[in-house]
Amino acid sequence: NRKNGEVARIIKARDLWDQVGHAAWACADPGIQYHDTINDWHTCPEDGEIRGSNPCSEYMFLDDTACNLASMNLLTFYTEGKFDSAAYIHATRLWTVTLEISVMMAQFPSPEIAERSYKFRTLGLGYANIGGLLMTMGYGYDSAEGRALCGALTAIMTGESYRTSAEMAAELGAFPGYAPNAENMQRVIRNHRRAAHGESAGYEGLAVDPVPLIHGDCTDAALVAHAKAAWDKALELGEKHGYRNAQVSVIAPTGTIGLVMDCDTTGIEPDFALVKFKKLAGGGYFKIINRSVPAALRNLG
């Protein structure tokens, strides 16, 4: 009880958790956040703890901050039965620079948000259509190969983005809030690097160790090599120059822009249904059909 600290009633944790899980599933917009885990990976704890997220739950950072989003359609990098990692890395680096420029071009809803956005310069690079990519390649979304590919692609994107951020810091200086948070931010980067290298121990300052990238499950060895190299460089350059941005990546639901980009699946999510109906704000519906199915069936024989 908030008024006197006494126990108001006793409930079963399992029942409560079932209700929370069902509510997240039923509304198709999961937003369950683990406060301790989120703050263990927080790059700027000297300025306060992370207390919440934006409504779509992809952006978690300090109060009164914001980030501009950009998402890449992963399926566009898959050509002739192979994922074009060189193009993906190039696009990641290019979009990191673009988003950094956009910090000074954006309009913010309040002076406080504008001021803190300039101070921390958080970016929101992400991807969409991982479900469509895995279907096309013939892997189940909930498979060891699917998880490893997803992990490798995410590691490359975030690692290359931090690497680019460190390179920009060498030219323009680190973000204004970096100095008091440098030690914690480098610890977070080191933990990311350990996970990309597939290490199961040695993490610093975590209540719960992450599931590392399982190299043997990834069917594209080149992606694993790129993931490791990206984080090696991100750490090496960050230790020299700091980072231009306190945070570089998020994976947004892309519920609207995913349609514009011709994605069959949104964000990091599996497909909601092979045939979907989207309700329009002006009235009526339109029908969306997953076009990855023919390619997936061909790959599965």
Coordinates of C-alpha atoms in Angstrom, one line a residue:
N1 CA 0.0 0.0 0.0
R2 CA 1.5 3.3 -1.1
K3 CA 0.0 5.2 1.9
N4 CA 1.3 3.1 4.8
G5 CA 3.6 0.4 3.2
E6 CA 1.4 -2.5 4.4
V7 CA 0.6 -5.5 2.3
A8 CA -2.8 -4.9 0.7
R9 CA -3.3 -8.4 -0.7
I10 CA -1.3 -11.4 -1.8
I11 CA -1.6 -12.6 -5.4
K12 CA 0.2 -15.4 -7.3
A13 CA 3.1 -14.1 -9.4
R14 CA 2.4 -16.7 -12.1
D15 CA -1.2 -15.6 -12.5
L16 CA -0.2 -11.9 -12.7
W17 CA 2.5 -12.7 -15.3
D18 CA 0.0 -14.7 -17.4
Q19 CA -2.2 -11.7 -17.4
V20 CA 0.6 -9.3 -18.4
G21 CA 1.7 -11.7 -21.2
H22 CA -1.8 -12.2 -22.5
A23 CA -2.4 -8.5 -22.6
A24 CA 0.8 -7.9 -24.5
W25 CA -0.1 -10.6 -27.0
A26 CA -3.7 -9.7 -27.4
C27 CA -3.0 -6.1 -28.4
A28 CA -0.2 -7.1 -30.8
D29 CA 2.0 -4.4 -29.3
P30 CA 4.2 -5.9 -26.6
G31 CA 5.8 -3.3 -24.4
I32 CA 7.1 -5.3 -21.4
Q33 CA 10.3 -3.7 -20.1
Y34 CA 12.8 -5.1 -17.6
H35 CA 14.0 -2.0 -15.6
D36 CA 17.2 -3.6 -14.3
T37 CA 18.2 -5.1 -17.7
I38 CA 17.5 -1.8 -19.6
N39 CA 19.6 0.2 -17.2
D40 CA 22.4 -2.3 -17.2
W41 CA 22.8 -1.5 -20.9
H42 CA 22.2 2.3 -20.4
T43 CA 25.1 4.3 -21.9
C44 CA 24.4 7.5 -19.9
P45 CA 23.5 6.5 -16.3
E46 CA 25.3 9.5 -14.8
D47 CA 22.5 11.6 -16.1
G48 CA 19.7 9.5 -14.6
E49 CA 18.1 6.1 -15.1
I50 CA 15.9 5.1 -18.0
R51 CA 12.3 5.1 -16.7
G52 CA 10.2 4.4 -19.8
S53 CA 10.0 4.3 -23.6
N54 CA 8.1 6.0 -26.4
P55 CA 4.6 4.5 -27.1
C56 CA 6.0 1.9 -29.6
S57 CA 8.6 0.8 -27.1
E58 CA 11.6 0.8 -29.3
Y59 CA 13.3 4.0 -27.9
M60 CA 14.4 3.8 -24.3
F61 CA 16.6 6.6 -23.0
L62 CA 16.5 9.5 -20.6
D63 CA 13.4 11.5 -20.0
D64 CA 12.9 14.5 -22.3
T65 CA 14.9 13.1 -25.2
A66 CA 13.9 12.0 -28.7
C67 CA 15.5 10.3 -31.7
N68 CA 14.9 10.3 -35.4
L69 CA 14.1 7.0 -37.0
A70 CA 15.3 5.3 -40.2
S71 CA 14.6 1.6 -41.1
M72 CA 16.2 -0.5 -43.8
N73 CA 14.3 -3.2 -45.7
L74 CA 16.5 -6.3 -45.2
L75 CA 15.0 -8.2 -48.1
T76 CA 16.4 -5.6 -50.5
F77 CA 19.9 -6.7 -49.6
Y78 CA 19.1 -10.4 -50.5
T79 CA 19.9 -11.0 -54.2
E80 CA 20.4 -14.3 -56.1
G81 CA 20.2 -16.4 -53.0
K82 CA 22.8 -14.4 -51.0
F83 CA 22.7 -11.6 -48.5
D84 CA 24.8 -8.6 -49.7
S85 CA 26.7 -7.8 -46.5
A86 CA 28.9 -5.1 -48.2
A87 CA 25.8 -3.1 -49.4
Y88 CA 24.2 -3.5 -45.9
I89 CA 27.3 -2.2 -44.2
H90 CA 27.5 0.7 -46.6
A91 CA 23.8 1.6 -46.1
T92 CA 24.3 1.4 -42.3
R93 CA 27.2 3.8 -42.4
L94 CA 25.5 6.2 -44.8
W95 CA 22.3 6.3 -42.7
T96 CA 24.2 6.8 -39.5
V97 CA 25.7 10.0 -41.0
T98 CA 22.3 11.0 -42.3
L99 CA 20.6 10.7 -38.9
E100 CA 23.5 12.5 -37.2
I101 CA 22.9 15.5 -39.6
S102 CA 19.1 15.3 -38.9
V103 CA 19.6 16.0 -35.2
M104 CA 20.3 19.6 -36.1
M105 CA 17.5 19.7 -38.6
A106 CA 14.7 18.2 -36.5
Q107 CA 11.9 20.1 -34.8
F108 CA 11.1 19.1 -31.2
P109 CA 7.9 19.6 -29.2
S110 CA 9.6 21.4 -26.2
P111 CA 12.8 23.3 -25.4
E112 CA 13.8 20.6 -22.9
I113 CA 13.6 17.8 -25.5
A114 CA 15.5 19.9 -28.0
E115 CA 18.2 20.7 -25.5
R116 CA 18.7 17.1 -24.4
S117 CA 18.5 15.8 -27.9
Y118 CA 21.4 18.1 -28.8
K119 CA 23.3 17.0 -25.7
F120 CA 23.0 13.3 -26.3
R121 CA 22.4 13.1 -30.1
T122 CA 20.6 9.8 -30.0
L123 CA 19.9 8.1 -33.3
G124 CA 17.3 5.5 -34.3
L125 CA 18.7 3.3 -37.2
G126 CA 16.9 0.0 -37.5
Y127 CA 15.6 -2.5 -40.0
A128 CA 12.3 -4.1 -41.1
N129 CA 11.2 -7.3 -42.8
I130 CA 13.5 -9.8 -41.0
G131 CA 10.4 -12.1 -41.1
G132 CA 10.2 -11.8 -44.9
L133 CA 13.9 -12.3 -45.3
L134 CA 13.9 -15.5 -43.2
M135 CA 10.8 -16.8 -45.0
T136 CA 12.5 -16.2 -48.4
M137 CA 15.6 -17.9 -47.2
G138 CA 13.6 -20.9 -46.0
Y139 CA 14.3 -20.5 -42.3
G140 CA 11.6 -20.6 -39.6
Y141 CA 11.3 -17.3 -37.6
D142 CA 11.6 -19.4 -34.4
S143 CA 14.6 -21.5 -35.4
A144 CA 18.2 -21.6 -34.3
E145 CA 19.3 -20.5 -37.8
G146 CA 16.7 -17.7 -37.8
R147 CA 17.8 -16.4 -34.4
A148 CA 21.5 -16.5 -35.4
L149 CA 20.9 -14.6 -38.7
C150 CA 18.8 -12.0 -36.9
G151 CA 21.5 -11.7 -34.2
A152 CA 24.3 -11.3 -36.7
L153 CA 22.5 -8.7 -38.8
T154 CA 21.6 -6.7 -35.7
A155 CA 25.1 -6.9 -34.4
I156 CA 26.5 -5.7 -37.8
M157 CA 24.0 -2.8 -37.9
T158 CA 24.6 -1.5 -34.4
G159 CA 28.4 -2.2 -34.4
E160 CA 28.9 -0.4 -37.7
S161 CA 26.8 2.4 -36.6
Y162 CA 28.8 2.9 -33.4
R163 CA 32.0 2.6 -35.4
T164 CA 30.7 5.4 -37.7
S165 CA 29.7 7.5 -34.7
A166 CA 33.2 7.2 -33.3
E167 CA 34.7 8.2 -36.7
M168 CA 32.4 11.3 -36.6
A169 CA 33.5 12.0 -33.0
A170 CA 37.1 12.1 -34.3
E171 CA 36.2 15.0 -36.6
L172 CA 33.4 16.8 -34.7
G173 CA 33.9 15.8 -31.1
A174 CA 31.9 13.4 -28.9
F175 CA 28.4 14.2 -27.9
P176 CA 28.3 16.9 -25.1
G177 CA 27.2 14.5 -22.4
Y178 CA 29.9 11.9 -23.2
A179 CA 32.6 12.8 -20.7
P180 CA 30.9 12.0 -17.4
N181 CA 29.4 8.8 -19.0
A182 CA 32.6 7.7 -20.9
E183 CA 33.4 4.8 -18.5
N184 CA 29.9 3.4 -18.5
M185 CA 29.4 3.8 -22.3
Q186 CA 32.7 2.0 -23.0
R187 CA 31.6 -0.8 -20.6
V188 CA 28.4 -1.2 -22.6
I189 CA 30.3 -1.3 -25.9
R190 CA 32.7 -3.9 -24.4
N191 CA 29.7 -6.1 -23.4
H192 CA 28.2 -5.8 -26.9
R193 CA 31.5 -6.8 -28.4
R194 CA 31.7 -9.9 -26.1
A195 CA 28.2 -10.9 -27.2
A196 CA 29.1 -10.5 -30.9
H197 CA 32.2 -12.7 -30.3
G198 CA 29.9 -15.4 -28.8
E199 CA 31.4 -15.2 -25.3
S200 CA 29.3 -16.7 -22.5
A201 CA 31.1 -15.1 -19.6
G202 CA 33.1 -12.0 -18.6
Y203 CA 30.4 -9.4 -18.9
E204 CA 30.7 -6.3 -16.8
G205 CA 28.1 -4.9 -14.5
L206 CA 25.1 -7.0 -15.7
A207 CA 22.5 -8.5 -13.4
V208 CA 21.6 -11.0 -16.2
D209 CA 24.1 -12.1 -18.9
P210 CA 22.8 -11.8 -22.5
V211 CA 22.4 -14.7 -24.9
P212 CA 25.5 -14.2 -27.1
L213 CA 25.6 -14.7 -30.9
I214 CA 25.8 -18.4 -31.5
H215 CA 28.3 -18.5 -34.4
G216 CA 27.7 -22.2 -35.3
D217 CA 24.0 -21.6 -35.9
C218 CA 24.5 -18.8 -38.4
T219 CA 24.4 -20.2 -41.9
D220 CA 26.4 -17.3 -43.4
A221 CA 29.9 -17.3 -41.9
A222 CA 30.7 -13.9 -43.5
L223 CA 28.0 -12.3 -41.4
V224 CA 29.6 -13.6 -38.2
A225 CA 33.0 -12.3 -39.3
H226 CA 31.5 -8.8 -40.1
A227 CA 29.7 -8.7 -36.7
K228 CA 32.9 -9.4 -34.8
A229 CA 34.9 -6.9 -36.9
A230 CA 32.3 -4.2 -36.5
W231 CA 32.4 -4.3 -32.7
D232 CA 36.2 -4.6 -32.6
K233 CA 36.4 -1.4 -34.5
A234 CA 33.6 0.3 -32.6
L235 CA 35.4 -0.3 -29.3
E236 CA 38.9 0.6 -30.6
L237 CA 37.8 3.9 -32.2
G238 CA 35.5 4.7 -29.3
E239 CA 38.3 4.4 -26.8
K240 CA 40.3 6.9 -28.9
H241 CA 37.7 9.4 -29.8
G242 CA 34.5 8.8 -27.9
Y243 CA 31.2 8.6 -29.7
R244 CA 29.2 11.3 -31.5
N245 CA 25.9 9.7 -30.3
A246 CA 24.8 8.3 -27.0
Q247 CA 22.7 5.7 -28.8
V248 CA 22.6 4.7 -32.5
S249 CA 20.0 2.0 -33.1
V250 CA 16.5 1.0 -32.3
I251 CA 14.2 -1.4 -34.1
A252 CA 10.8 0.3 -34.6
P253 CA 7.6 -1.6 -35.4
T254 CA 7.5 0.1 -38.9
G255 CA 3.7 -0.4 -39.0
T256 CA 3.2 2.4 -41.5
I257 CA 6.6 2.9 -43.3
G258 CA 6.9 -0.8 -43.7
L259 CA 4.0 -0.6 -46.1
V260 CA 5.6 2.2 -48.0
M261 CA 8.8 0.2 -48.3
D262 CA 6.9 -2.9 -49.6
C263 CA 7.8 -5.0 -46.5
D264 CA 5.9 -8.2 -46.0
T265 CA 6.7 -8.2 -42.2
T266 CA 7.2 -5.2 -39.9
G267 CA 10.2 -4.5 -37.8
I268 CA 11.7 -7.5 -36.1
E269 CA 8.4 -9.2 -35.7
P270 CA 7.1 -12.4 -37.3
D271 CA 4.2 -12.1 -39.7
F272 CA 0.9 -11.4 -38.1
A273 CA -0.9 -13.3 -40.8
L274 CA -0.2 -14.2 -44.4
V275 CA -3.2 -12.2 -45.5
K276 CA -3.9 -9.0 -43.5
F277 CA -6.5 -6.2 -43.6
K278 CA -5.3 -2.7 -42.5
K279 CA -7.9 -0.3 -41.3
L280 CA -7.5 3.2 -42.8
A281 CA -7.9 6.4 -40.8
G282 CA -10.2 7.8 -43.5
G283 CA -12.5 4.7 -43.4
G284 CA -12.4 1.4 -45.1
Y285 CA -9.7 -1.3 -45.3
F286 CA -7.1 -2.6 -47.7
K287 CA -5.8 -6.1 -48.1
I288 CA -2.1 -7.0 -47.7
I289 CA -0.8 -10.3 -49.0
N290 CA 2.6 -11.7 -48.0
R291 CA 4.5 -12.0 -51.3
S292 CA 7.5 -13.9 -49.7
V293 CA 5.5 -17.1 -49.7
P294 CA 6.3 -18.3 -53.2
A295 CA 10.0 -17.8 -52.8
A296 CA 9.9 -19.5 -49.4
L297 CA 8.1 -22.5 -50.8
R298 CA 10.6 -22.8 -53.7
N299 CA 13.5 -22.7 -51.2
L300 CA 11.8 -25.4 -49.2
G301 CA 11.4 -27.6 -52.3

